Coordinates of C-alpha atoms and ligand atoms in Angstrom, one line a residue:
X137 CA -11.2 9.9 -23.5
X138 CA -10.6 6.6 -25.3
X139 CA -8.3 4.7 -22.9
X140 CA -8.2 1.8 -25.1
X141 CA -6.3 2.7 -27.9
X142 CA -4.4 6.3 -26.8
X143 CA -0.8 5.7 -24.6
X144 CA -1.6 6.6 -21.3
X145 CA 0.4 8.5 -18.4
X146 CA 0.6 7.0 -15.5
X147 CA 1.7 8.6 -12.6
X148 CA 2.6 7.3 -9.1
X149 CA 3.2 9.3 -6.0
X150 CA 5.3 7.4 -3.6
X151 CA 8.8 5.1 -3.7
X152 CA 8.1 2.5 -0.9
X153 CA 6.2 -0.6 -0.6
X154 CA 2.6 1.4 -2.2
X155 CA 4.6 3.0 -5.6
X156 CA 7.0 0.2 -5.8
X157 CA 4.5 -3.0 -5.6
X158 CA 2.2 -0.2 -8.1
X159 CA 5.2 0.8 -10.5
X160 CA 6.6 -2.8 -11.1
X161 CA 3.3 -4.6 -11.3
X162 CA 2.0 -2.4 -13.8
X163 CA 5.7 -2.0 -15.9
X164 CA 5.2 -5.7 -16.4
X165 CA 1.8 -6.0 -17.6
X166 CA 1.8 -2.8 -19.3
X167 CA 4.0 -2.5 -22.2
X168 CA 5.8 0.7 -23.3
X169 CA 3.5 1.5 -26.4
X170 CA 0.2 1.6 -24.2
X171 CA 1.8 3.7 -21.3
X172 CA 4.2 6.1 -19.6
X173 CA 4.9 4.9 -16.3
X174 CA 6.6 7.8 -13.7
X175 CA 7.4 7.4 -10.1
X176 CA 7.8 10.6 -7.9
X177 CA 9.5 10.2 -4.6
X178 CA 11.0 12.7 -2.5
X179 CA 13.1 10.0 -1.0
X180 CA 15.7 8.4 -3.2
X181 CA 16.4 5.5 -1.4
X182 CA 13.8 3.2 -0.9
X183 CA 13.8 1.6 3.3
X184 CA 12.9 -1.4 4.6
X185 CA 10.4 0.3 7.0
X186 CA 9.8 -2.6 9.0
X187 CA 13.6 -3.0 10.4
X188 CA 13.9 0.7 11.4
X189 CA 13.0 -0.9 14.8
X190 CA 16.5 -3.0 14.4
X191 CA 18.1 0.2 13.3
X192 CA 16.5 1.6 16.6
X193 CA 18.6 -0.9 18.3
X194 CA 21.6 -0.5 16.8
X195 CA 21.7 -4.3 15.0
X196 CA 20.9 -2.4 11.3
X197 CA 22.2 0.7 9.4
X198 CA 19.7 2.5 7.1
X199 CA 22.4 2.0 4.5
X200 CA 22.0 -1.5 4.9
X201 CA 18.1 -1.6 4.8
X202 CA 18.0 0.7 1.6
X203 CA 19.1 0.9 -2.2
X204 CA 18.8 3.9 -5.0
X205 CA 15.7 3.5 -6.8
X206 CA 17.2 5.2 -9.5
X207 CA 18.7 2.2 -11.5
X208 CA 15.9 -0.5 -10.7
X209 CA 13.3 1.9 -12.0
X210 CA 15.7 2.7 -15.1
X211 CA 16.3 -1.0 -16.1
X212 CA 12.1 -1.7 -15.7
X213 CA 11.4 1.1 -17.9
X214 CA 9.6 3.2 -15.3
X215 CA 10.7 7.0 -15.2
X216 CA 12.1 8.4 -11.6
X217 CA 11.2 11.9 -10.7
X218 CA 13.4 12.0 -7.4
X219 CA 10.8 15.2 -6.8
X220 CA 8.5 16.3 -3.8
X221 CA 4.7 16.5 -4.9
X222 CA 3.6 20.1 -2.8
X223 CA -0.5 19.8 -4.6
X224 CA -2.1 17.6 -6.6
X225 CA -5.2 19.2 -9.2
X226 CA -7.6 16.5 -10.1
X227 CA -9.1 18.4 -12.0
X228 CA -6.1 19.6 -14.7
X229 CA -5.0 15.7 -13.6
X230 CA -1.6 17.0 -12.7
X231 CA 0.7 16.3 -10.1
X232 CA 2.1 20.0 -9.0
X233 CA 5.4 19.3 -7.7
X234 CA 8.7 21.6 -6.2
X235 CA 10.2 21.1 -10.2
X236 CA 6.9 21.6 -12.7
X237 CA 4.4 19.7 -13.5
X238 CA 3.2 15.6 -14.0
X239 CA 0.0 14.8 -15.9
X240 CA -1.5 12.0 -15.6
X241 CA -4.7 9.9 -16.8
X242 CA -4.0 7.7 -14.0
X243 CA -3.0 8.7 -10.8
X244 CA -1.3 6.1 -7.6
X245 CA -1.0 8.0 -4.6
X246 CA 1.1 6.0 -2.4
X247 CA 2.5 9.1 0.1
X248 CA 2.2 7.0 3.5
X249 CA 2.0 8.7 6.8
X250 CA 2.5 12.2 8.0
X251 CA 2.9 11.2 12.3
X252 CA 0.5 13.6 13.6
X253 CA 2.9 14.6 16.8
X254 CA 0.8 17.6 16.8
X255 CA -2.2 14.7 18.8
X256 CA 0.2 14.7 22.1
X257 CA 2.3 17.3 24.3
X258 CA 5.8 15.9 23.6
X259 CA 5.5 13.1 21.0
X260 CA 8.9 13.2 19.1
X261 CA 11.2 13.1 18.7
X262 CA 12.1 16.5 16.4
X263 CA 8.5 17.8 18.1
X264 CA 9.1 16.8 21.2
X265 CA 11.1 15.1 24.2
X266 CA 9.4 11.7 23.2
X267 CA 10.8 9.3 20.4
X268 CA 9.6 7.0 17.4
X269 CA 10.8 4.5 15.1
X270 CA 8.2 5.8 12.7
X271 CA 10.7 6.9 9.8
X272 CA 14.8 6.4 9.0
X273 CA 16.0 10.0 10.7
X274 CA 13.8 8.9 14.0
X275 CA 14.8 5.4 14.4
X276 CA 18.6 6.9 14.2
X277 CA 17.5 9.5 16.8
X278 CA 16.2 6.9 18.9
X279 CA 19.1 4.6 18.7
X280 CA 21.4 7.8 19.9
X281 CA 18.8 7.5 22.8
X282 CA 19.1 3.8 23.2
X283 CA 22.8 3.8 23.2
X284 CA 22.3 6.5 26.2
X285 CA 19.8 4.4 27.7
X286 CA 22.8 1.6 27.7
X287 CA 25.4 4.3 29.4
X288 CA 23.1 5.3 32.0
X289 CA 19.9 2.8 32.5
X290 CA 16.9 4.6 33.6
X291 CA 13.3 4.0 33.5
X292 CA 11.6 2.8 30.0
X293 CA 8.2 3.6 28.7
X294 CA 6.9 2.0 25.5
X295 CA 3.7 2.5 23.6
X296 CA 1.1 4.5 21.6
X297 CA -1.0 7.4 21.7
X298 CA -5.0 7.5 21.2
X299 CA -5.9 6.9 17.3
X300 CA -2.3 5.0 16.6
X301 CA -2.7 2.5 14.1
X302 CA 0.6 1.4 13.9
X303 CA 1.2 -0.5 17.4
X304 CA 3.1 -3.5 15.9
X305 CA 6.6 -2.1 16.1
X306 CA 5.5 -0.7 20.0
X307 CA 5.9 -4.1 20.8
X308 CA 8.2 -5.2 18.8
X309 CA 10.6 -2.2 20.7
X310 CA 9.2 -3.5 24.0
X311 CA 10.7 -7.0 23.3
X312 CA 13.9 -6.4 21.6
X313 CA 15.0 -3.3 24.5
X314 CA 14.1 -6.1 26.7
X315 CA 16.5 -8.5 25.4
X316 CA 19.1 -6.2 25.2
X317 CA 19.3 -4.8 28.3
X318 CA 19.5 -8.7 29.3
X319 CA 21.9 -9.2 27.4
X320 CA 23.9 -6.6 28.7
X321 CA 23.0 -8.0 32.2
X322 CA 21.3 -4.1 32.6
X323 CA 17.7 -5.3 32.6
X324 CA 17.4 -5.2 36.8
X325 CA 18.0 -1.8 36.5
X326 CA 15.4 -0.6 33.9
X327 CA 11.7 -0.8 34.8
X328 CA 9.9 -1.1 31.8
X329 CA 6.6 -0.3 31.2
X330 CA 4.3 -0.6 28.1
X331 CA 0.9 1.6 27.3
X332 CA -1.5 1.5 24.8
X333 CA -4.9 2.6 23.9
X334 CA -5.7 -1.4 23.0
X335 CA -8.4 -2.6 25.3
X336 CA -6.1 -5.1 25.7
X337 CA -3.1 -6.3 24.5
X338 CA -2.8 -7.9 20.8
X339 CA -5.9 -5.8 19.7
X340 CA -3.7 -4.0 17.5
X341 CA -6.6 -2.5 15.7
X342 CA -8.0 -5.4 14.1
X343 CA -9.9 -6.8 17.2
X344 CA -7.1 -9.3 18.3
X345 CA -6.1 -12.1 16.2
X346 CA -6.5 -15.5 18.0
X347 CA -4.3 -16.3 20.9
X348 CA -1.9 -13.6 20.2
X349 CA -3.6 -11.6 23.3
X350 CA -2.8 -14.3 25.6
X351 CA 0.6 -14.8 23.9
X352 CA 1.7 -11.2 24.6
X353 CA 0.1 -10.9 28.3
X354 CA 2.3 -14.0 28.9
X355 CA 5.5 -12.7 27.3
X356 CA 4.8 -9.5 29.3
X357 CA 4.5 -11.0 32.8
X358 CA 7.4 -13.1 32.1
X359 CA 9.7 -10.1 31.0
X360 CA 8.7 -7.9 33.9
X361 CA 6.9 -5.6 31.4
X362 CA 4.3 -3.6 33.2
X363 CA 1.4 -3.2 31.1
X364 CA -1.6 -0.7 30.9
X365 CA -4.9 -1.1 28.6
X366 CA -6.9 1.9 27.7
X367 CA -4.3 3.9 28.6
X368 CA -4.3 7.2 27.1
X369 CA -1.2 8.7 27.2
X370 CA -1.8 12.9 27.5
X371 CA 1.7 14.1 27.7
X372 CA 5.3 13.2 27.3
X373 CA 8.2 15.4 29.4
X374 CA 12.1 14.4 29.6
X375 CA 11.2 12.5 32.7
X376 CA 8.0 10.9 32.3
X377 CA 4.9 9.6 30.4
X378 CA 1.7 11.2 32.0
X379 CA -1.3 8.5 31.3
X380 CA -5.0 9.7 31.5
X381 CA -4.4 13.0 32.5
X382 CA -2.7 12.0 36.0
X383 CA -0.7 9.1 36.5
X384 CA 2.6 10.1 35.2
X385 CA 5.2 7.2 34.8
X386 CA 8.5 7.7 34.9
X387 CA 10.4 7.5 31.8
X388 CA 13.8 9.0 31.2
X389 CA 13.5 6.9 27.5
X390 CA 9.5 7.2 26.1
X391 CA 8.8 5.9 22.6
X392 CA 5.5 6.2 21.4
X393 CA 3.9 5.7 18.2
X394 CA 1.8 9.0 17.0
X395 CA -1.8 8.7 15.3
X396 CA -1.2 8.8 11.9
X397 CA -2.3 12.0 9.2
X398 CA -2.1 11.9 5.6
X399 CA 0.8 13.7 3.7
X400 CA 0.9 17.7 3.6
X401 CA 0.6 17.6 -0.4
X402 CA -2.5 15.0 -0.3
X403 CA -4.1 16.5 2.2
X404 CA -4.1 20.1 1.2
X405 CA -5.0 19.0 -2.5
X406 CA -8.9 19.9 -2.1
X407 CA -11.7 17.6 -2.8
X408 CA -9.2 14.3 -2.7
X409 CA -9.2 13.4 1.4
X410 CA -11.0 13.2 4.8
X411 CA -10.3 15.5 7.2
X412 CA -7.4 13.5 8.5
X413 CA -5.4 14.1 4.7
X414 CA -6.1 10.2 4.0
X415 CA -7.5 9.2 0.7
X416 CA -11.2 7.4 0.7
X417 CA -11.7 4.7 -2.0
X418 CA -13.4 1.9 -2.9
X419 CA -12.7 -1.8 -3.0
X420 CA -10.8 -1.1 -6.7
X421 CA -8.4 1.5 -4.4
X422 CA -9.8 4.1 -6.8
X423 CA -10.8 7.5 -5.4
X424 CA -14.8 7.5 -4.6
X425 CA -15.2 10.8 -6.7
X426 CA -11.6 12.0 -8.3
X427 CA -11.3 10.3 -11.7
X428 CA -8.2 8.5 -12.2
X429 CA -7.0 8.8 -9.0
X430 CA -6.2 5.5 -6.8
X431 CA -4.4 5.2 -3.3
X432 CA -3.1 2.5 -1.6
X433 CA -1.2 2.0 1.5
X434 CA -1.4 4.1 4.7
X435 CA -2.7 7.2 2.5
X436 CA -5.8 4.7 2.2
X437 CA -9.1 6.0 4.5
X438 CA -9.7 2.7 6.7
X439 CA -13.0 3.0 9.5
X440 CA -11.6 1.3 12.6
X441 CA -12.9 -2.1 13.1
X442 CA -14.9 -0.9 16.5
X443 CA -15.4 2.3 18.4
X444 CA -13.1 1.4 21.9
X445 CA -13.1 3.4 25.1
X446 CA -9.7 4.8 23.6
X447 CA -9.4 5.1 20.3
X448 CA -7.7 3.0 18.2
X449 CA -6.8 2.9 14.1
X450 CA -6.9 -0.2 11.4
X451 CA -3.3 -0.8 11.0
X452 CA -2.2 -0.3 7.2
X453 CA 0.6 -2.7 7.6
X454 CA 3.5 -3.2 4.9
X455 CA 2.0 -6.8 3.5
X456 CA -1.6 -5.4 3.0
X457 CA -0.2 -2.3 1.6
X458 CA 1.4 -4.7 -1.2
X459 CA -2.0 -6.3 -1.4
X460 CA -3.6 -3.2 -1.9
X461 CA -1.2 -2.1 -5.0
X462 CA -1.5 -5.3 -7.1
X463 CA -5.1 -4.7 -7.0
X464 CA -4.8 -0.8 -7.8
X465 CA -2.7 -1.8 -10.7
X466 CA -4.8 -4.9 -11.8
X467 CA -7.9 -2.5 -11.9
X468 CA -5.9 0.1 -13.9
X469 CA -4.8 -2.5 -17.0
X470 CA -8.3 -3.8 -16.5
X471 CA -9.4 0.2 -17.6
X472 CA -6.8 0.3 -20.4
X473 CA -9.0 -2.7 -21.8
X474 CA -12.3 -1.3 -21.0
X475 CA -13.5 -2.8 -17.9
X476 CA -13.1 -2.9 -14.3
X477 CA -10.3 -5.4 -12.7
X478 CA -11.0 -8.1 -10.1
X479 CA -11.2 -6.6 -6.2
X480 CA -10.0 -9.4 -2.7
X481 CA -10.5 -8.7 0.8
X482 CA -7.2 -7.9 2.4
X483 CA -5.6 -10.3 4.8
X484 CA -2.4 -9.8 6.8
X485 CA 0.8 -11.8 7.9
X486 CA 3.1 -10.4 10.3
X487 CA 6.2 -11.6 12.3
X488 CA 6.7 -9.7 15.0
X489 CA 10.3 -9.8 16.8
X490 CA 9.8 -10.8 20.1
X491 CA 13.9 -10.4 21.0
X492 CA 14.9 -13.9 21.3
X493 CA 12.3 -15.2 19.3
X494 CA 9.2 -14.3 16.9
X495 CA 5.6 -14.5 16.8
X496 CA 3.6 -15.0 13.3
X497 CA 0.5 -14.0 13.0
X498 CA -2.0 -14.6 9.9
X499 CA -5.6 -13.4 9.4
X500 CA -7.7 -13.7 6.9
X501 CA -9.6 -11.5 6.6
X502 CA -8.0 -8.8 8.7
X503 CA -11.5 -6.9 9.8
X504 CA -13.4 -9.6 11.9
X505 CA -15.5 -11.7 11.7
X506 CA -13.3 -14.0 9.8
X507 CA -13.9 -17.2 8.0
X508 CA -10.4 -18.6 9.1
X509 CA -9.2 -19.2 13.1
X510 CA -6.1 -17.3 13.3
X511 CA -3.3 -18.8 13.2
X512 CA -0.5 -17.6 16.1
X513 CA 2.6 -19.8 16.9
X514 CA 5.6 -18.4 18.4
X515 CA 9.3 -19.7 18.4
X516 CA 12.8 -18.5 17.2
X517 CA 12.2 -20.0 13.5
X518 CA 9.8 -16.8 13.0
X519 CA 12.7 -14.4 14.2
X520 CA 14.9 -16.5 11.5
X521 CA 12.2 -16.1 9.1
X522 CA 11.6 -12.4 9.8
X523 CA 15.2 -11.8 9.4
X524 CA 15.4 -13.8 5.6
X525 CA 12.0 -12.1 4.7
X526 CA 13.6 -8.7 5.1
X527 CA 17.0 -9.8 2.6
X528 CA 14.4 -11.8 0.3
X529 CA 12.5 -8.6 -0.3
X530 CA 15.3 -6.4 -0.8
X531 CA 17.1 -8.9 -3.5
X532 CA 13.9 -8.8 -5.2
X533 CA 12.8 -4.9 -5.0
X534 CA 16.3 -3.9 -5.9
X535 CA 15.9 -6.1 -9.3
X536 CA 12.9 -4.5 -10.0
X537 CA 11.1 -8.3 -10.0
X538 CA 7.9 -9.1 -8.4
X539 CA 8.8 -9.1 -4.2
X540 CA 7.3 -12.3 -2.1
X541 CA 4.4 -11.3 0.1
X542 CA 3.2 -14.6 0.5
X543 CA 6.4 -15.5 3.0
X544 CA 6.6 -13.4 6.4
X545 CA 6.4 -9.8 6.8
Ligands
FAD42 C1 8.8 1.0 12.6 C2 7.8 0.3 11.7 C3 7.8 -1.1 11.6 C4 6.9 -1.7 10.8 N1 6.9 -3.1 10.8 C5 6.0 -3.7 9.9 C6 6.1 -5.1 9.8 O1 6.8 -5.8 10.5 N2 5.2 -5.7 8.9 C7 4.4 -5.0 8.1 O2 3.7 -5.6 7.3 N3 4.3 -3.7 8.2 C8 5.1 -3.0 9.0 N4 5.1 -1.6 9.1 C9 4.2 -0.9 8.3 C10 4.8 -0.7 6.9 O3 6.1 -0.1 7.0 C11 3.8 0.3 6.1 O4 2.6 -0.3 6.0 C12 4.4 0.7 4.8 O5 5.6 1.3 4.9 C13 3.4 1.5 4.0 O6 3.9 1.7 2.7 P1 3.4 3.0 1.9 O7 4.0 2.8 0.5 O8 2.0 3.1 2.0 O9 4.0 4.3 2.6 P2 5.5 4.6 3.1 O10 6.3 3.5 3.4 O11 5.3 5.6 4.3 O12 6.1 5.5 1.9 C14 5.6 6.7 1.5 C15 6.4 7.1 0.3 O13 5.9 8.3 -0.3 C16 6.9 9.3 -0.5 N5 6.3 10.6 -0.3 C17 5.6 11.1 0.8 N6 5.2 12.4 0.6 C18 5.7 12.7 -0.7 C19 5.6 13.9 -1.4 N7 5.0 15.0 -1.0 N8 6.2 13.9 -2.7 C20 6.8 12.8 -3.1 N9 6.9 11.6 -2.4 C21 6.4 11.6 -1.2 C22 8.0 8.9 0.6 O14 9.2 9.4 0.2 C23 7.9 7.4 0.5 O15 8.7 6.9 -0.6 C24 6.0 -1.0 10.0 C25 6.0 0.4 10.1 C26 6.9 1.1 10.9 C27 7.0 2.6 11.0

């Protein structure tokens, strides 16, 4: 096929920060005459994912973290199939969804996570008596528990299960049900205690990141959070969170973050993923054998950055997901010319919400060793920032213009 002078269809899977970053970046490089641009999302709304810890706390509505993507996608020129993808058959190059049929010469998959409650007797919280903040209908689940919580305080357990990747918002609920059960002068009567498969706290799956290890283990101590290491949790009941097959702690309120699996529609799609549905690429984000096909985002097939005594997943987080698209849609206009586009290691920001104030973390690269010392500092000016990085991004990403990842996360 001559890429270079027939219009192309482009196709991307996905309406959150993977499709969007994909579908805008390439709408305003790409003009109309040189390609078709569609996005297919079975959501219509795209979410703020990384506040559906505030909406676990009752200080956000999803309404208020979320727009249509129907009109934004309209006014850049990009077509919205508000569809669910059920295959994909690379080798037709058509997306197969609930309503016909997409071709495609290029294909973005940008499907995020399927949370693999499957991994842990009574990870929830629709599977089981456990609860997550992992998508909009759980974080509201859990905030009908958190509110309950309030009525009657009980015991607390935080964490994540062996092979999570996703740990950040673990603590980020750790801190923030801390401060509010202060703030409510309810926070003698709720032990709280967090567990994780991190050999120790901060690891996060990316080996640590400068002082944020001693940072946490300080903001733990001071709290009253009890903390376990290596801790793999085995099973979750209404009363408890059983750790290592024995120690069972009690927990009337247990929120832990599942391992992660790629999407039912990916995965199933033979020949595309690894046996955990995720997609493996290479540093362009383009499938290693499927032609055509890119992914980025959490369907992306990471190696952890060390085998630990529990196991433990890169984290895909929302900044290096946006990282990963620009250069998934720089490689594709690259093809449309005839050659290949220019490839970056990823690095990552975060802010994480430590209740009454934030800590920011930057590393660069995310898998150690690094060329840069990581920067950590902590103070309520990152909770300010985290809180104008989340309306910042949704101004821009409901305009359809090019959303700020250089700022917080
Ligand atoms: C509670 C929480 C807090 C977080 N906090 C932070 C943070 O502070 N900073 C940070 O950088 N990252 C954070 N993250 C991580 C960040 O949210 C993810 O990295 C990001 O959402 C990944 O984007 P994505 O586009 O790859 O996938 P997702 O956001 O999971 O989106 C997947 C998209 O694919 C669509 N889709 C799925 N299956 C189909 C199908 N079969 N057919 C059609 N469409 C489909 C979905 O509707 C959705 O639009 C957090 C994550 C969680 C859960």
């Amino acid at each position: 096929m001559n890429r270079q002078s027939k219009r192309v269809k482009i196709v991307v899977l996905g309406g959150s920060f993977g499709g969007l970053t994909t579908a805008y970046t390439l709408r305003r490089h790409v003009p109309a005459e040189r390609a078709d641009i569609t996005l297919i999302s079975k959501e219509r709304r795209f979410t703020f994912i990384p506040s559906l810890t505030w909406v676990a706390i009752g200080s956000r509505t999803v309404d208020r973290i979320s727009f249509d993507l129907a009109a934004p996608l309209a006014a850049k020129g990009v077509t919205f199939a508000h569809e669910t993808a059920t295959a994909i058959d690379h080798e037709r190059k058509a997306v197969i969804t609930e309503r016909g049929e997409h071709p495609y010469d290029f294909l973005v998959i940008a499907t995020g996570h399927r949370s693999a409650n499957e991994a842990v007797d009574g990870l929830g919280p629709f599977d089981g008596p456990g609860h997550s903040p992992m998508s909009p209908p759980e974080a509201e689940e859990l905030a009908g528990a958190v509110r309950a919580l309030i009525a009657n305080p009980s015991p607390v357990v935080i964490g994540a299960a062996p092979g999570a990747s996703c740990i950040g918002p673990a603590y980020e609920l750790a801190f923030e049900l801390d401060h509010l059960l202060r703030q409510r002068k309810l926070r003698h009567l709720v032990p709280m205690s967090f567990v994780t498969p991190e050999p120790h706290l901060g690891h996060m799956g990316m080996g640590g990141a400068g002082k944020i290890r001693q940072l946490l283990e300080g903001a733990f101590e001071e709290r009253d959070i009890t903390y376990h290491t290596c801790a793999a949790v085995t099973k979750i009941t209404a009363d408890s969170v059983e750790v290592d097959a024995g120690t069972a702690i009690p927990a009337a309120l247990s929120i832990v973050i599942p391992p992660l699996a790629g999407v039912e529609a990916v995965a199933k799609s033979p020949g595309l993923t690894n046996p955990k549905g995720f997609v493996p690429v290479d540093a362009h984000y383009r499938h290693q054998s499927a032609d055509g096909i890119y992914a980025v985002g959490v369907a992306v097939a990471m190696a952890p950055v060390a085998e630990t005594p529990v196991p433990i997943n890169f984290p895909k987080t929302g900044h290096m997901t946006d990282q990963m698209a620009e250069i998934a849609a720089a490689d594709i206009m690259a093809a449309l010319d005839g050659h290949e586009g220019p490839t970056a290691d990823l690095s990552a920001r975060c802010i994480l919400d430590m209740g009454n104030r934030g800590a920011y973390m930057a590393v660069d690269p995310v898998r150690p060793p690094r060329n840069k010392i990581p920067i950590v500092s902590e103070g309520r000016q990152w909770l300010l920032a985290k809180r104008a990085f989340e309306r910042t991004y949704l101004w821009h990403a409901r305009r359809g213009r090019r959303m700020p990842s250089s700022l917080g996360w």
